[in-house]
């Protein structure tokens, strides 16, 4: 528990406690990160699931996956910073714990997809293997579940 208390006392947490403007900006950056993530990953997942076949994966995948990657890094960095404001309370919040578990599964799903030979073949113009489609559908559901769990935090 000492570590959790230390997190709440680090200078970044104190800055957010003392400055409404700083909290506002970090929170806005978190939302921007989530927007980049969801805005990048959902269209890519929909295409990988087999819809919009007229749109070449090779043309959209690099941009959408990079956008999602930037979004996830920004969302995680700012999320950790926001967590530092009330770490004890967040760790007691069931929605926060669900969000963290779903986030871990969603990130593991990303790793699984990107390590797949079938995924790399699909990006190169090959057929969409059923495993790629399934992983893309799981990705869309998981990232939306992370988003909903994040919104749920404020209601508990």
XYZ file of C-alpha atoms in Angstrom:
156
model
C 0.000 0.000 0.000
C 2.975 2.317 0.473
C 3.589 2.268 -3.273
C -0.008 3.289 -3.969
C 0.274 6.138 -1.473
C 3.567 7.190 -3.083
C 1.809 7.341 -6.479
C -0.762 9.734 -5.013
C 2.002 11.966 -3.649
C 4.277 12.242 -6.716
C 4.636 15.748 -8.188
C 2.454 14.989 -11.213
C -0.458 13.988 -8.976
C 0.029 17.057 -6.822
C 0.008 19.253 -9.925
C -3.348 17.825 -10.968
C -4.713 18.278 -7.428
C -3.653 21.920 -7.328
C -4.469 23.003 -10.874
C -7.862 22.595 -12.431
C -6.349 23.671 -15.735
C -3.670 20.970 -15.620
C -6.294 18.337 -14.776
C -8.489 19.589 -17.619
C -5.617 19.390 -20.122
C -4.495 15.911 -19.052
C -8.085 14.693 -19.137
C -8.557 16.210 -22.617
C -5.344 14.523 -23.783
C -6.689 11.220 -22.430
C -9.898 11.669 -24.407
C -7.890 12.587 -27.523
C -5.846 9.399 -27.080
C -9.007 7.325 -26.761
C -10.395 9.035 -29.868
C -7.274 8.252 -31.885
C -7.337 4.661 -30.660
C -11.001 3.987 -31.351
C -10.979 6.040 -34.558
C -8.053 4.014 -35.869
C -8.805 0.539 -34.631
C -12.519 0.223 -35.391
C -12.301 0.956 -39.142
C -9.312 -1.375 -39.391
C -11.105 -4.119 -37.456
C -14.209 -3.742 -39.620
C -12.083 -4.112 -42.750
C -10.176 -7.067 -41.300
C -13.475 -8.689 -40.368
C -14.240 -8.800 -44.080
C -16.398 -5.745 -44.701
C -15.624 -3.027 -47.251
C -13.536 -5.358 -49.397
C -13.170 -2.628 -52.020
C -10.827 -0.760 -49.674
C -7.311 -2.223 -49.975
C -5.837 -3.176 -46.606
C -2.363 -2.218 -47.757
C -3.592 1.350 -48.303
C -5.341 1.892 -44.952
C -3.726 -0.466 -42.448
C -0.474 1.467 -41.896
C -2.252 4.762 -41.193
C -5.011 3.270 -39.043
C -2.717 1.018 -37.014
C -0.266 3.874 -36.370
C -3.108 6.163 -35.339
C -4.385 3.505 -32.950
C -0.873 2.933 -31.576
C -0.346 6.646 -30.927
C -3.777 6.764 -29.317
C -3.140 3.824 -27.021
C 0.217 5.244 -25.890
C -1.325 8.660 -25.215
C -4.348 7.148 -23.460
C -2.225 4.899 -21.248
C 0.253 7.653 -20.339
C -2.455 10.159 -19.467
C -4.579 7.450 -17.841
C -1.728 6.589 -15.492
C -1.361 10.276 -14.694
C -5.087 10.622 -13.976
C -4.946 7.437 -11.873
C -2.297 9.072 -9.684
C -4.818 11.641 -8.435
C -6.848 9.014 -6.486
C -5.023 5.677 -6.689
C -6.596 4.144 -3.574
C -10.106 5.022 -4.734
C -9.510 3.736 -8.257
C -8.160 0.425 -6.987
C -11.371 0.016 -4.977
C -13.555 0.831 -8.007
C -14.942 -2.290 -9.684
C -15.330 -0.534 -13.043
C -11.683 0.551 -12.975
C -10.591 -3.026 -12.295
C -12.762 -4.257 -15.171
C -11.275 -1.605 -17.433
C -7.736 -2.676 -16.555
C -8.549 -6.353 -17.144
C -10.234 -5.601 -20.475
C -7.327 -3.357 -21.475
C -4.869 -6.171 -20.776
C -6.912 -8.614 -22.883
C -7.304 -6.051 -25.697
C -3.546 -5.432 -25.772
C -2.866 -9.177 -25.757
C -5.260 -9.489 -28.699
C -3.258 -6.832 -30.585
C -0.059 -8.788 -29.988
C -1.751 -12.007 -31.116
C -3.010 -10.367 -34.317
C 0.285 -8.698 -35.191
C 2.256 -11.912 -34.655
C -0.045 -13.836 -36.955
C 1.349 -14.920 -40.312
C -2.189 -14.756 -41.696
C -2.464 -11.091 -40.639
C 0.736 -10.197 -42.479
C -0.490 -12.081 -45.550
C -3.825 -10.222 -45.438
C -2.003 -6.878 -45.302
C 0.008 -7.928 -48.343
C -3.198 -8.512 -50.285
C -3.861 -12.135 -49.442
C -7.133 -13.686 -48.351
C -8.606 -12.933 -44.961
C -8.061 -16.043 -42.875
C -10.908 -16.831 -40.441
C -8.470 -16.336 -37.553
C -7.731 -12.783 -38.713
C -11.457 -12.082 -38.942
C -12.119 -13.526 -35.494
C -9.261 -11.591 -33.905
C -10.487 -8.373 -35.565
C -14.024 -8.923 -34.252
C -12.647 -9.610 -30.774
C -10.552 -6.454 -31.034
C -13.552 -4.269 -31.864
C -15.601 -5.729 -29.005
C -12.731 -5.489 -26.526
C -11.807 -1.877 -27.299
C -15.443 -0.809 -27.089
C -15.730 -2.678 -23.776
C -12.646 -0.817 -22.474
C -14.303 2.449 -23.510
C -17.578 1.570 -21.755
C -15.769 0.413 -18.613
C -13.862 3.696 -18.581
C -17.108 5.643 -18.684
C -18.551 3.344 -16.002
C -15.812 4.375 -13.541
C -17.436 7.714 -12.826
C -20.761 6.096 -11.987
C -19.503 3.858 -9.175
